[in-house]
Coordinates of C-alpha atoms and ligand atoms in Angstrom, one line a residue:
X1 CA 0.0 0.0 0.0
X2 CA 1.0 3.7 -0.4
X3 CA 2.5 5.4 2.7
X4 CA 2.8 8.8 4.2
X5 CA 4.3 10.2 7.4
X6 CA 2.6 9.6 10.7
X7 CA 3.1 13.3 11.6
X8 CA 4.9 16.4 10.4
X9 CA 8.6 16.9 10.8
X10 CA 10.7 20.0 10.3
X11 CA 14.3 20.8 9.3
X12 CA 16.1 24.1 9.6
X13 CA 19.2 24.9 7.6
X14 CA 20.9 27.0 4.9
X15 CA 20.6 26.8 1.2
X16 CA 23.9 25.7 -0.4
X17 CA 23.8 28.1 -3.3
X18 CA 21.8 31.0 -1.8
X19 CA 23.4 30.9 1.6
X20 CA 20.0 31.9 3.0
X21 CA 18.3 30.3 6.1
X22 CA 15.4 28.1 5.2
X23 CA 12.9 25.8 7.0
X24 CA 11.4 22.7 5.4
X25 CA 8.3 21.0 7.0
X26 CA 7.2 17.6 5.8
X27 CA 3.4 17.1 6.2
X28 CA 1.4 13.9 5.9
X29 CA -0.5 13.8 2.6
X30 CA -3.4 11.7 1.2
X31 CA -3.0 8.9 -1.3
X32 CA -1.9 9.7 -4.8
X33 CA -0.6 13.2 -3.8
X34 CA 3.0 12.2 -4.6
X35 CA 5.8 14.5 -3.5
X36 CA 4.6 18.1 -3.7
X37 CA 6.6 21.1 -2.6
X38 CA 4.8 24.3 -1.5
X39 CA 6.5 27.7 -1.4
X40 CA 4.9 29.0 1.8
X41 CA 7.0 32.2 1.6
X42 CA 5.1 33.3 -1.6
X43 CA 1.5 34.6 -2.0
X44 CA -1.0 31.8 -2.6
X45 CA 1.6 29.2 -1.6
X46 CA 2.3 27.8 -5.1
X47 CA 2.7 24.1 -5.4
X48 CA 5.4 22.2 -7.4
X49 CA 5.0 18.5 -8.1
X50 CA 8.3 16.7 -7.9
X51 CA 8.2 15.1 -11.3
X52 CA 10.8 14.6 -14.1
X53 CA 9.0 16.8 -16.6
X54 CA 9.0 19.7 -14.1
X55 CA 12.8 19.5 -13.6
X56 CA 15.1 22.3 -14.9
X57 CA 18.3 20.6 -16.0
X58 CA 21.4 21.8 -14.2
X59 CA 24.8 20.2 -13.6
X60 CA 24.8 21.5 -10.0
X61 CA 21.5 20.3 -8.6
X62 CA 17.9 19.3 -9.4
X63 CA 15.5 22.2 -9.5
X64 CA 11.7 22.1 -9.9
X65 CA 9.6 24.7 -11.6
X66 CA 5.9 25.3 -12.2
X67 CA 4.1 27.1 -15.1
X68 CA 4.5 30.5 -13.3
X69 CA 8.3 30.1 -13.1
X70 CA 8.3 29.5 -9.3
X71 CA 11.3 27.2 -8.4
X72 CA 12.6 25.0 -5.6
X73 CA 16.3 24.0 -5.9
X74 CA 18.5 21.2 -4.6
X75 CA 15.6 18.8 -4.0
X76 CA 17.7 15.6 -4.6
X77 CA 18.9 14.7 -1.1
X78 CA 15.4 15.1 0.3
X79 CA 14.0 13.1 -2.6
X80 CA 16.6 10.4 -1.9
X81 CA 15.6 10.2 1.7
X82 CA 11.9 10.0 0.8
X83 CA 12.6 7.2 -1.7
X84 CA 15.0 5.3 0.5
X85 CA 12.6 5.4 3.5
X86 CA 9.6 4.4 1.3
X87 CA 7.6 7.7 1.7
X88 CA 5.1 7.9 -1.3
X89 CA 3.0 10.9 -0.4
X90 CA 4.1 14.2 1.4
X91 CA 3.6 17.9 1.2
X92 CA 6.9 19.7 1.6
X93 CA 6.4 23.2 2.9
X94 CA 9.5 25.4 2.2
X95 CA 9.9 29.1 3.0
X96 CA 12.6 29.8 0.4
X97 CA 13.8 28.8 -3.0
X98 CA 16.3 26.1 -2.0
X99 CA 16.2 23.0 0.2
X100 CA 18.7 23.2 3.1
X101 CA 22.0 21.5 2.5
X102 CA 22.3 20.4 6.2
X103 CA 25.5 18.2 6.4
X104 CA 25.6 17.7 2.6
X105 CA 24.1 14.2 2.9
X106 CA 20.5 12.8 3.4
X107 CA 21.2 11.6 7.0
X108 CA 19.3 14.4 8.8
X109 CA 16.2 13.9 6.6
X110 CA 16.4 10.1 7.2
X111 CA 16.7 10.5 10.9
X112 CA 13.6 12.8 11.0
X113 CA 11.5 10.6 8.8
X114 CA 12.4 7.4 10.6
X115 CA 11.8 9.0 14.0
X116 CA 8.2 10.1 13.1
X117 CA 7.5 6.8 11.2
X118 CA 5.2 6.0 8.3
X119 CA 1.5 5.1 8.1
X120 CA -0.1 3.0 5.4
X121 CA -2.9 4.5 3.3
X122 CA -5.8 2.7 1.8
X123 CA -4.6 2.9 -1.8
X124 CA -2.5 0.5 -3.8
X125 CA 1.1 1.4 -4.5
X126 CA 2.2 1.2 -8.1
X127 CA 5.7 0.9 -9.4
X128 CA 7.4 1.5 -12.8
X129 CA 8.8 -1.7 -14.2
X130 CA 11.5 -1.3 -16.8
X131 CA 10.9 -3.5 -19.8
X132 CA 14.0 -2.8 -22.0
X133 CA 17.3 -1.0 -22.0
X134 CA 17.1 2.8 -22.3
X135 CA 20.3 4.8 -22.3
X136 CA 21.5 8.3 -22.8
X137 CA 25.0 9.7 -23.0
X138 CA 26.9 13.0 -23.1
X139 CA 30.6 12.6 -24.1
X140 CA 32.1 10.2 -21.5
X141 CA 29.0 10.3 -19.3
X142 CA 26.5 7.5 -19.7
X143 CA 23.2 6.5 -17.9
X144 CA 21.0 3.5 -18.5
X145 CA 17.9 1.9 -17.1
X146 CA 17.5 -1.9 -17.8
X147 CA 15.1 -4.6 -16.6
X148 CA 15.6 -6.0 -13.0
X149 CA 13.3 -7.4 -10.4
X150 CA 14.4 -4.6 -7.9
X151 CA 16.0 -1.2 -8.0
X152 CA 19.7 -1.6 -8.4
X153 CA 22.2 1.2 -8.8
X154 CA 25.6 0.7 -10.4
X155 CA 27.8 3.8 -10.5
X156 CA 31.3 4.6 -11.7
X157 CA 33.2 7.9 -11.4
X158 CA 36.6 8.9 -12.5
X159 CA 38.0 12.2 -11.1
X160 CA 41.4 13.7 -11.8
X161 CA 41.8 14.5 -8.1
X162 CA 43.6 11.5 -6.5
X163 CA 41.5 12.0 -3.3
X164 CA 38.6 10.7 -5.3
X165 CA 40.0 9.0 -8.4
X166 CA 38.2 6.0 -9.9
X167 CA 35.4 4.5 -7.8
X168 CA 32.8 1.9 -8.7
X169 CA 30.0 0.5 -6.6
X170 CA 26.8 -1.6 -7.1
X171 CA 24.0 -1.9 -4.6
X172 CA 20.5 -3.4 -4.5
X173 CA 18.3 -0.7 -2.9
X174 CA 15.9 -3.2 -1.4
X175 CA 15.4 -3.5 2.4
X176 CA 16.9 -0.4 3.8
X177 CA 20.2 -0.5 1.9
X178 CA 20.0 3.2 1.3
X179 CA 19.8 4.0 5.0
X180 CA 22.6 1.7 5.9
X181 CA 25.0 2.3 3.0
X182 CA 24.3 5.6 1.3
X183 CA 22.4 8.2 3.3
X184 CA 25.3 9.7 5.3
X185 CA 27.6 10.2 2.2
X186 CA 28.1 13.9 1.6
X187 CA 28.3 16.2 -1.5
X188 CA 31.8 16.6 -2.6
X189 CA 33.6 19.2 -4.7
X190 CA 37.1 20.3 -5.7
X191 CA 38.4 23.4 -4.1
X192 CA 39.0 25.1 -7.5
X193 CA 35.3 24.5 -8.3
X194 CA 34.3 26.1 -5.1
X195 CA 36.2 29.3 -6.0
X196 CA 34.6 29.3 -9.5
X197 CA 31.1 28.8 -8.1
X198 CA 31.6 31.6 -5.6
X199 CA 32.8 33.9 -8.4
X200 CA 29.4 33.1 -10.1
X201 CA 27.4 33.8 -6.9
X202 CA 26.9 30.1 -6.2
X203 CA 27.8 27.9 -3.2
X204 CA 27.4 30.9 -0.9
X205 CA 26.2 28.6 1.9
X206 CA 29.0 26.1 1.3
X207 CA 31.3 25.3 4.3
X208 CA 33.6 22.6 5.3
X209 CA 30.7 21.3 7.4
X210 CA 28.3 20.6 4.5
X211 CA 30.6 19.2 1.7
X212 CA 33.7 17.1 1.3
X213 CA 36.2 19.5 -0.3
X214 CA 39.2 17.9 -2.1
X215 CA 42.3 19.4 -3.7
X216 CA 44.5 16.9 -5.6
X217 CA 45.3 14.0 -3.2
X218 CA 44.2 16.0 -0.1
X219 CA 40.8 15.9 1.6
X220 CA 40.5 19.4 3.1
X221 CA 37.4 18.8 5.1
X222 CA 38.2 18.4 8.8
X223 CA 37.6 14.8 10.0
X224 CA 38.1 13.4 6.5
X225 CA 35.8 10.9 4.8
X226 CA 33.0 9.0 6.3
X227 CA 33.6 6.1 3.8
X228 CA 36.7 5.5 1.6
X229 CA 34.4 5.6 -1.4
X230 CA 32.1 8.4 0.0
X231 CA 32.1 10.2 -3.4
X232 CA 30.6 7.3 -5.4
X233 CA 28.2 6.6 -2.6
X234 CA 27.0 10.2 -2.8
X235 CA 26.5 10.0 -6.6
X236 CA 24.3 6.9 -6.0
X237 CA 22.4 8.9 -3.4
X238 CA 21.9 11.7 -6.0
X239 CA 20.7 9.1 -8.6
X240 CA 18.2 7.6 -6.2
X241 CA 16.8 11.0 -5.5
X242 CA 16.7 12.0 -9.1
X243 CA 15.1 8.7 -10.1
X244 CA 12.3 9.3 -7.6
X245 CA 11.0 12.2 -9.8
X246 CA 9.7 9.3 -12.0
X247 CA 6.7 9.6 -9.8
X248 CA 6.9 6.1 -8.3
X249 CA 9.5 3.5 -7.2
X250 CA 11.4 2.0 -10.2
X251 CA 11.9 -1.7 -10.7
X252 CA 15.0 -1.7 -12.8
X253 CA 18.8 -1.4 -12.8
X254 CA 20.3 2.1 -13.2
X255 CA 23.8 2.2 -14.5
X256 CA 25.7 5.5 -14.3
X257 CA 29.1 6.3 -15.6
X258 CA 30.2 9.8 -14.7
X259 CA 26.5 10.6 -14.8
X260 CA 24.8 13.4 -12.9
X261 CA 21.5 15.3 -12.4
X262 CA 21.1 16.4 -15.9
X263 CA 21.8 13.0 -17.5
X264 CA 19.5 11.2 -15.1
X265 CA 16.7 13.6 -16.0
X266 CA 17.4 13.1 -19.7
X267 CA 17.2 9.3 -19.1
X268 CA 13.7 9.7 -17.5
X269 CA 12.6 11.8 -20.6
X270 CA 13.9 9.0 -22.8
X271 CA 12.2 6.3 -20.7
X272 CA 8.8 8.0 -20.8
X273 CA 9.0 8.9 -24.5
X274 CA 9.1 5.2 -25.4
X275 CA 5.8 3.6 -24.5
X276 CA 7.3 0.1 -24.8
X277 CA 10.2 0.9 -22.4
X278 CA 8.3 0.6 -19.1
X279 CA 4.9 -0.2 -17.6
X280 CA 3.0 0.6 -14.4
X281 CA 2.5 -2.4 -12.2
X282 CA 0.4 -2.9 -9.0
X283 CA 2.7 -3.8 -6.1
X284 CA 1.8 -7.2 -4.7
X285 CA 3.5 -8.4 -1.5
X286 CA 6.3 -9.9 -3.5
X287 CA 7.2 -6.7 -5.3
X288 CA 6.6 -4.5 -2.2
X289 CA 9.1 -6.6 -0.3
X290 CA 11.8 -5.5 -2.8
X291 CA 11.3 -1.8 -2.6
X292 CA 13.8 0.6 -1.1
X293 CA 11.8 1.7 2.0
X294 CA 10.8 -1.8 3.1
X295 CA 12.7 -2.9 6.2
X296 CA 14.0 0.5 7.2
X297 CA 14.2 0.6 11.0
X298 CA 15.6 2.7 13.8
X299 CA 18.3 0.1 14.1
X300 CA 19.6 1.0 10.7
X301 CA 19.8 4.6 11.9
X302 CA 22.4 3.9 14.5
X303 CA 24.9 3.3 11.8
X304 CA 24.3 6.8 10.4
X305 CA 26.8 9.6 11.3
Ligands
LIG401 ZN1 24.2 15.5 -4.1

């Protein structure tokens, strides 16, 4: 069955790119609402459905827009937490244009969601079953969805900075894997990129507390890495969040090579432009048992930073 939160939960923080303080409140929502953001700082509180065809492509983050040009940026870590914890319906009240970056990972969102818990709604959950390979590429970057009985994410990155270098990881997202393996991995960037972003008025809220900053072979962030392969884990976290803009859990294998927000969104456009590439299926007990949020418990949370 579909789920929502048992009660509301709030998060205070700062926007990574705007540097402005912002509060997000997740509210329980009725069946078939999906993930809806609501800009409560604006007149009439405009709503933005978190869906692939409302995404503005950007290499830096995933941004939603509506027909009036209202936007909400950097939704991907919250979307990953919702997907990974199995939340299907929620209203996300936000009093600014950008979701708070918090510690650069999804751990704080996961902690809040797991602490309030979920409730089942009286409506059948549907999933998107991938029926054939669909892929997109951009130079050396590649992303693909292919048939699989559960959501698997396979990701490879190759960075010039030796502190990151080549990393490759594959995980099956069923049964709380996201919470145990991915949710505490932080955004990372190169110190030279931080300087360039600042020069363009971006990353104004960026600090050593909300991103892993590397320079060549050196990790500049105090305390170092949470995982030796934290960078690829974070890319998998981003992919899970971006894939959740499909509008439902995906039953399929995502393969990303040097992929990012823009390419994953192009992949969803390609998927839904081919009517033979996927189909909607009602989740019976067998399918539901393989979804990312099933089996998430407070015990998983103790492993989170
Ligand atoms: Zn990210």
